[in-house]
Amino acid sequence: MALSLGIGLEFSQRFVRQNNKPFIPIHHMEAHALTVRMFEPVSFPFLVLLISGGHSLLAVARGVDDFLLLGHTLDEAPGDSLDKVARRLSLIRHPQCSTLSGGQAIELLAKDGDRTRFSFRTPMGQSYDCCFSFAGLRNQINMTIMKKEAEEGIECGTLLSCVNDIAAATQHTVACHLAKRTHRAILFCKANGLLPSLCPTLVLSGGVASNQYIRKALRIITDSTGLCLLCPPAKFCTDNGVMIAWNGVERLREGTGILPPNADISYEPKAQLGVDLTAAVKAAAIRLPSVRMKI
Ligand code: KG4
Ligand code: ZN
């Protein structure tokens, strides 16, 4: 990661100097959060759930460079977990999945699976905050896969007969976890007046946000809490140059964070997004009313 950031930075510094253009450093997660504004005139503040291969976070976007961080992952990101589960299931050997990312493969197979054949515990049921955790869930899934391999008498690296059901149960549990943490974030925002009363909005972004099942889970939550749900088109949910360029446009329009071409800049592989409110969210310890996740 650091190596690719270094190469990108070196190239862009040379480019802006040669062309005498301003230099606008972009925070990757800020760019994910703002992509939606390229398609819809959503105004600040709004709540955003960013779920990708490298990140999982809930934040209130109050301005182009003004964020309140409500929750983040304590271990791995959901896309990373789905990729690892897909690898452990050897989905690359599945005729329908050989060209798909792990998350896409799980979504496709889950369509023909029975999620009730396996029940995985939704993570962090006893933590009344908005943080996420996926490592323990992946451990539960790995144990199930090992058990099934033993039952079917096959080795790791061979496709199990029940991959569709494991994919469906995995996707359902990830969706429920994301939905519950987001539900609490919405209630925290309402209790603290962080969202407008007129058309409060949840924006879903990042590679995992292109998952239709996860979108449906979040729609159940936004419908039950009176929020509008917005998702940028799937192909703009994953990492791409357009989303970074759009963030540059937003900053240019605002006139914030624009540096001269010869600015001395270094990259930060782990830059925090905005003001950290996770301790306040935890202290509020909001209990969730039960919501039926019939997806
Ligand atoms: O946003 P992104 O391109 O990269 C990062 O910033 O990390 O997201 C890539 C991640 C991968 O982990 C991939 O498995 C996941 O997004 N992904 C999906 C789907 N499409 C991509 N996860 C679940 N369902 C999908 N349909
Ligand atoms: Zn990304």
Coordinates of C-alpha atoms and ligand atoms in Angstrom, one line a residue:
M1 CA 0.0 0.0 0.0
A2 CA 2.7 2.5 1.1
L3 CA 4.7 1.7 -2.1
S4 CA 1.7 2.4 -4.4
L5 CA 0.9 5.6 -2.5
G6 CA 4.5 6.7 -3.0
I7 CA 4.4 6.1 -6.7
G8 CA 1.1 7.9 -7.1
L9 CA 2.3 10.8 -5.1
E10 CA 5.6 11.1 -7.1
F11 CA 3.7 11.0 -10.4
S12 CA 1.1 13.6 -9.4
Q13 CA 3.7 16.0 -7.9
R14 CA 5.7 15.8 -11.2
F15 CA 2.4 16.3 -13.2
V16 CA 1.2 19.4 -11.3
R17 CA 4.7 21.0 -11.4
Q18 CA 5.1 20.4 -15.1
N19 CA 1.6 21.8 -15.8
N20 CA 1.6 24.5 -13.1
K21 CA -1.7 23.2 -11.6
P22 CA -2.8 23.3 -8.0
F23 CA -2.1 20.2 -5.8
I24 CA -5.2 18.8 -4.0
P25 CA -4.4 16.0 -1.6
I26 CA -7.4 13.6 -1.3
H27 CA -8.5 11.4 1.6
H28 CA -9.6 8.1 0.1
M29 CA -12.6 7.7 2.5
E30 CA -13.7 11.3 2.0
A31 CA -13.8 10.6 -1.7
H32 CA -16.0 7.4 -1.2
A33 CA -18.3 9.5 1.0
L34 CA -18.7 12.4 -1.5
T35 CA -19.2 10.3 -4.7
V36 CA -22.9 10.3 -4.3
R37 CA -23.0 14.1 -4.8
M38 CA -21.9 13.6 -8.4
F39 CA -25.3 12.0 -9.1
E40 CA -27.7 13.5 -6.6
P41 CA -27.9 16.9 -5.0
V42 CA -27.6 15.6 -1.5
S43 CA -26.8 18.4 0.9
F44 CA -24.8 18.3 4.1
P45 CA -25.2 16.9 6.7
F46 CA -25.8 13.3 5.9
L47 CA -24.9 9.9 7.4
V48 CA -22.6 7.7 5.5
L49 CA -21.7 4.0 5.7
L50 CA -18.5 3.2 3.9
I51 CA -17.9 -0.5 3.4
S52 CA -15.0 -1.7 1.2
G53 CA -12.1 -4.1 1.0
G54 CA -10.1 -1.9 3.3
H55 CA -12.5 0.0 5.4
S56 CA -15.7 -0.1 7.4
L57 CA -17.0 3.1 9.0
L58 CA -20.0 5.2 9.9
A59 CA -19.6 8.9 9.8
V60 CA -21.7 12.1 9.6
A61 CA -20.6 14.2 6.6
R62 CA -21.1 17.8 7.6
G63 CA -19.1 19.4 4.8
V64 CA -16.6 18.5 2.1
D65 CA -13.8 18.2 4.7
D66 CA -15.9 18.0 7.9
F67 CA -16.7 14.6 9.2
L68 CA -17.8 13.1 12.6
L69 CA -16.6 9.5 13.0
L70 CA -19.2 7.4 14.8
G71 CA -17.8 3.9 14.2
H72 CA -15.1 1.9 12.5
T73 CA -13.9 -1.7 12.2
L74 CA -11.9 -3.1 15.1
D75 CA -10.3 -5.7 13.0
E76 CA -10.9 -6.4 9.3
A77 CA -13.2 -4.8 6.7
P78 CA -16.2 -6.6 5.3
G79 CA -14.9 -6.8 1.7
D80 CA -11.7 -8.3 3.1
S81 CA -13.6 -10.9 5.1
L82 CA -15.8 -11.8 2.1
D83 CA -12.7 -12.1 -0.1
K84 CA -11.0 -14.4 2.5
V85 CA -14.2 -16.6 2.9
A86 CA -14.4 -16.9 -0.9
R87 CA -10.7 -17.9 -1.0
R88 CA -11.2 -20.4 1.8
L89 CA -14.1 -21.9 -0.1
S90 CA -12.0 -22.0 -3.3
L91 CA -14.7 -20.1 -5.2
I92 CA -12.1 -19.3 -7.9
R93 CA -12.6 -22.9 -9.0
H94 CA -16.4 -22.5 -9.3
P95 CA -17.4 -22.2 -12.9
Q96 CA -19.6 -19.2 -12.3
C97 CA -17.1 -17.3 -10.1
S98 CA -13.7 -17.5 -11.7
T99 CA -13.7 -13.9 -12.8
L100 CA -15.5 -12.3 -9.8
S101 CA -14.2 -10.7 -6.7
G102 CA -14.8 -12.6 -3.5
G103 CA -17.7 -10.4 -2.5
Q104 CA -19.3 -10.7 -5.9
A105 CA -18.9 -14.5 -5.9
I106 CA -20.6 -14.7 -2.4
E107 CA -23.5 -12.5 -3.6
L108 CA -24.0 -14.7 -6.7
L109 CA -23.9 -18.1 -5.0
A110 CA -26.0 -16.8 -2.1
K111 CA -28.9 -16.3 -4.5
D112 CA -29.3 -20.1 -4.8
G113 CA -28.4 -20.8 -1.1
D114 CA -30.5 -21.5 2.0
R115 CA -29.2 -19.1 4.7
T116 CA -31.0 -21.0 7.4
R117 CA -28.9 -24.1 7.0
F118 CA -26.1 -22.4 9.0
S119 CA -26.5 -19.9 11.7
F120 CA -23.7 -17.6 12.5
R121 CA -23.8 -15.3 15.4
T122 CA -24.1 -11.6 14.5
P123 CA -20.9 -10.0 15.9
M124 CA -20.7 -7.6 18.9
G125 CA -24.2 -8.2 20.2
Q126 CA -23.1 -7.0 23.7
S127 CA -21.3 -3.8 22.5
Y128 CA -23.7 -0.9 22.3
D129 CA -21.7 1.2 20.0
C130 CA -21.3 1.6 16.2
C131 CA -18.0 -0.2 15.7
F132 CA -17.7 -3.3 13.5
S133 CA -15.9 -6.6 13.8
F134 CA -15.6 -9.3 11.2
A135 CA -12.7 -11.5 12.3
G136 CA -14.7 -13.5 14.8
L137 CA -17.4 -14.2 12.2
R138 CA -14.8 -15.4 9.8
N139 CA -13.6 -17.7 12.4
Q140 CA -17.1 -19.1 12.9
I141 CA -17.4 -19.6 9.2
N142 CA -14.0 -21.3 8.9
M143 CA -14.9 -23.8 11.7
T144 CA -18.1 -24.6 9.8
I145 CA -16.2 -25.1 6.5
M146 CA -13.7 -27.4 8.3
K147 CA -16.5 -29.4 9.8
K148 CA -18.2 -29.8 6.5
E149 CA -15.0 -30.8 4.7
A150 CA -14.5 -33.5 7.3
E151 CA -18.1 -34.7 6.8
E152 CA -17.8 -34.8 3.0
G153 CA -14.4 -36.3 3.2
I154 CA -12.8 -33.6 1.0
E155 CA -9.7 -31.6 1.4
C156 CA -9.2 -27.8 1.6
G157 CA -9.1 -26.6 -2.0
T158 CA -12.0 -28.6 -3.2
L159 CA -15.5 -27.2 -3.6
L160 CA -18.0 -28.1 -0.9
S161 CA -21.5 -29.2 -1.9
C162 CA -23.0 -26.6 0.4
V163 CA -21.1 -23.5 -0.8
N164 CA -24.3 -21.8 -1.8
D165 CA -25.7 -22.2 1.7
I166 CA -22.5 -21.0 3.4
A167 CA -22.4 -18.0 1.1
A168 CA -26.0 -17.2 1.9
A169 CA -25.5 -17.5 5.7
T170 CA -22.3 -15.4 5.5
Q171 CA -23.9 -12.6 3.4
H172 CA -27.0 -12.6 5.8
T173 CA -24.8 -12.2 8.9
V174 CA -22.6 -9.5 7.4
A175 CA -25.8 -7.6 6.3
C176 CA -27.4 -7.9 9.7
H177 CA -24.2 -6.7 11.5
L178 CA -24.0 -3.7 9.2
A179 CA -27.7 -3.0 9.6
K180 CA -27.6 -3.1 13.4
R181 CA -24.6 -0.8 13.7
T182 CA -26.1 1.6 11.2
H183 CA -29.4 1.5 13.1
R184 CA -27.7 2.6 16.3
A185 CA -25.8 5.4 14.4
I186 CA -29.1 6.7 13.1
L187 CA -30.6 6.7 16.6
F188 CA -27.5 8.5 17.9
C189 CA -27.7 11.1 15.2
K190 CA -31.4 11.7 16.0
A191 CA -30.8 11.9 19.7
N192 CA -28.0 14.5 19.1
G193 CA -29.7 16.5 16.3
L194 CA -26.9 15.6 13.9
L195 CA -29.1 15.2 10.8
P196 CA -31.7 17.6 9.3
S197 CA -35.3 16.8 10.1
L198 CA -36.3 17.3 6.5
C199 CA -35.2 14.2 4.5
P200 CA -32.4 12.9 6.7
T201 CA -30.2 10.7 4.5
L202 CA -28.0 7.6 4.7
V203 CA -25.5 7.2 1.9
L204 CA -24.0 3.8 1.2
S205 CA -20.6 3.7 -0.5
G206 CA -17.6 1.5 -1.1
G207 CA -17.2 -1.8 -3.0
V208 CA -19.4 -3.8 -0.7
A209 CA -22.2 -1.3 -1.1
S210 CA -22.8 -2.7 -4.5
N211 CA -24.2 -5.8 -2.9
Q212 CA -28.0 -5.8 -3.4
Y213 CA -28.8 -8.0 -0.4
I214 CA -26.8 -5.6 1.9
R215 CA -28.7 -2.7 0.3
K216 CA -32.0 -4.3 1.1
A217 CA -31.0 -4.9 4.7
L218 CA -30.1 -1.2 5.0
R219 CA -33.3 -0.2 3.3
I220 CA -35.3 -2.1 6.1
I221 CA -33.4 0.1 8.6
T222 CA -33.9 3.4 6.8
D223 CA -37.6 2.6 6.2
S224 CA -38.2 1.9 9.8
T225 CA -36.3 5.1 11.0
G226 CA -37.7 7.5 8.3
L227 CA -34.4 8.1 6.4
C228 CA -33.8 8.3 2.7
L229 CA -31.3 5.8 1.4
L230 CA -28.9 6.8 -1.4
C231 CA -26.4 4.6 -3.2
P232 CA -24.2 5.8 -6.0
P233 CA -24.4 3.5 -9.1
A234 CA -22.5 0.2 -8.4
K235 CA -19.7 0.9 -10.8
F236 CA -18.8 4.1 -8.9
C237 CA -19.0 2.4 -5.5
T238 CA -15.7 0.6 -6.0
D239 CA -12.3 2.4 -6.1
N240 CA -11.9 4.5 -9.3
G241 CA -10.3 7.6 -10.5
V242 CA -13.6 9.4 -11.1
M243 CA -14.4 9.4 -7.4
I244 CA -11.0 10.9 -6.6
A245 CA -11.4 13.5 -9.3
W246 CA -14.8 14.4 -8.1
N247 CA -13.4 15.1 -4.6
G248 CA -11.0 17.4 -6.3
V249 CA -13.9 19.2 -7.9
E250 CA -15.7 19.5 -4.5
R251 CA -12.6 21.0 -2.9
L252 CA -11.9 23.4 -5.8
R253 CA -15.5 24.7 -5.5
E254 CA -15.1 25.2 -1.8
G255 CA -11.6 26.5 -2.0
T256 CA -10.4 24.1 0.7
G257 CA -7.2 22.1 0.8
I258 CA -5.8 23.5 -2.4
L259 CA -2.0 23.7 -2.4
P260 CA 0.5 25.2 -4.8
P261 CA 2.2 22.9 -7.3
N262 CA 5.5 22.9 -5.4
A263 CA 3.9 22.0 -2.0
D264 CA 5.9 19.5 0.0
I265 CA 3.5 16.7 0.7
S266 CA 3.8 13.2 2.2
Y267 CA 1.2 10.5 2.1
E268 CA -0.5 8.9 5.2
P269 CA -1.4 5.2 4.8
K270 CA -3.8 5.4 7.8
A271 CA -5.2 9.0 8.0
Q272 CA -8.2 9.3 10.4
L273 CA -11.4 10.7 8.9
G274 CA -12.8 13.7 10.8
V275 CA -13.5 14.1 14.5
D276 CA -13.6 10.9 16.5
L277 CA -17.0 10.5 18.3
T278 CA -16.7 6.8 18.9
A279 CA -16.3 7.2 22.7
A280 CA -19.4 9.4 22.9
V281 CA -21.4 6.8 20.9
K282 CA -20.2 4.0 23.2
A283 CA -21.1 6.1 26.3
A284 CA -24.6 6.7 25.0
A285 CA -25.1 2.8 24.9
I286 CA -28.2 3.0 22.8
R287 CA -30.3 -0.2 22.9
L288 CA -31.9 -1.1 19.6
P289 CA -35.6 -1.9 19.2
S290 CA -35.9 -5.2 17.4
V291 CA -36.4 -5.1 13.6
R292 CA -37.4 -8.1 11.6
M293 CA -34.7 -8.6 8.9
K294 CA -36.9 -10.3 6.3
I295 CA -34.7 -9.8 3.2
Ligands
KG4_1 O1 -14.1 0.0 -2.6 P1 -13.3 -1.1 -3.2 O2 -13.0 -1.1 -4.7 O3 -11.9 -1.2 -2.5 C1 -11.4 -0.7 -1.4 O4 -11.3 0.5 -1.2 O5 -11.0 -1.6 -0.6 O6 -14.0 -2.5 -2.7 C2 -13.5 -3.7 -3.1 C3 -14.2 -4.7 -2.2 C4 -13.6 -6.2 -2.4 O7 -13.3 -6.7 -1.1 C5 -14.8 -6.9 -3.0 O8 -14.9 -8.3 -2.6 C6 -16.0 -6.1 -2.5 O9 -15.6 -4.8 -2.5 N1 -17.2 -6.2 -3.3 C7 -18.3 -6.8 -2.9 C8 -19.2 -6.8 -4.1 N2 -18.5 -6.2 -5.1 C9 -17.3 -5.9 -4.6 N3 -18.7 -7.3 -1.8 C10 -20.0 -7.8 -1.7 N4 -20.8 -7.8 -2.7 C11 -20.5 -7.3 -3.9 N5 -21.4 -7.4 -4.9
ZN2 ZN -11.9 2.4 -1.5

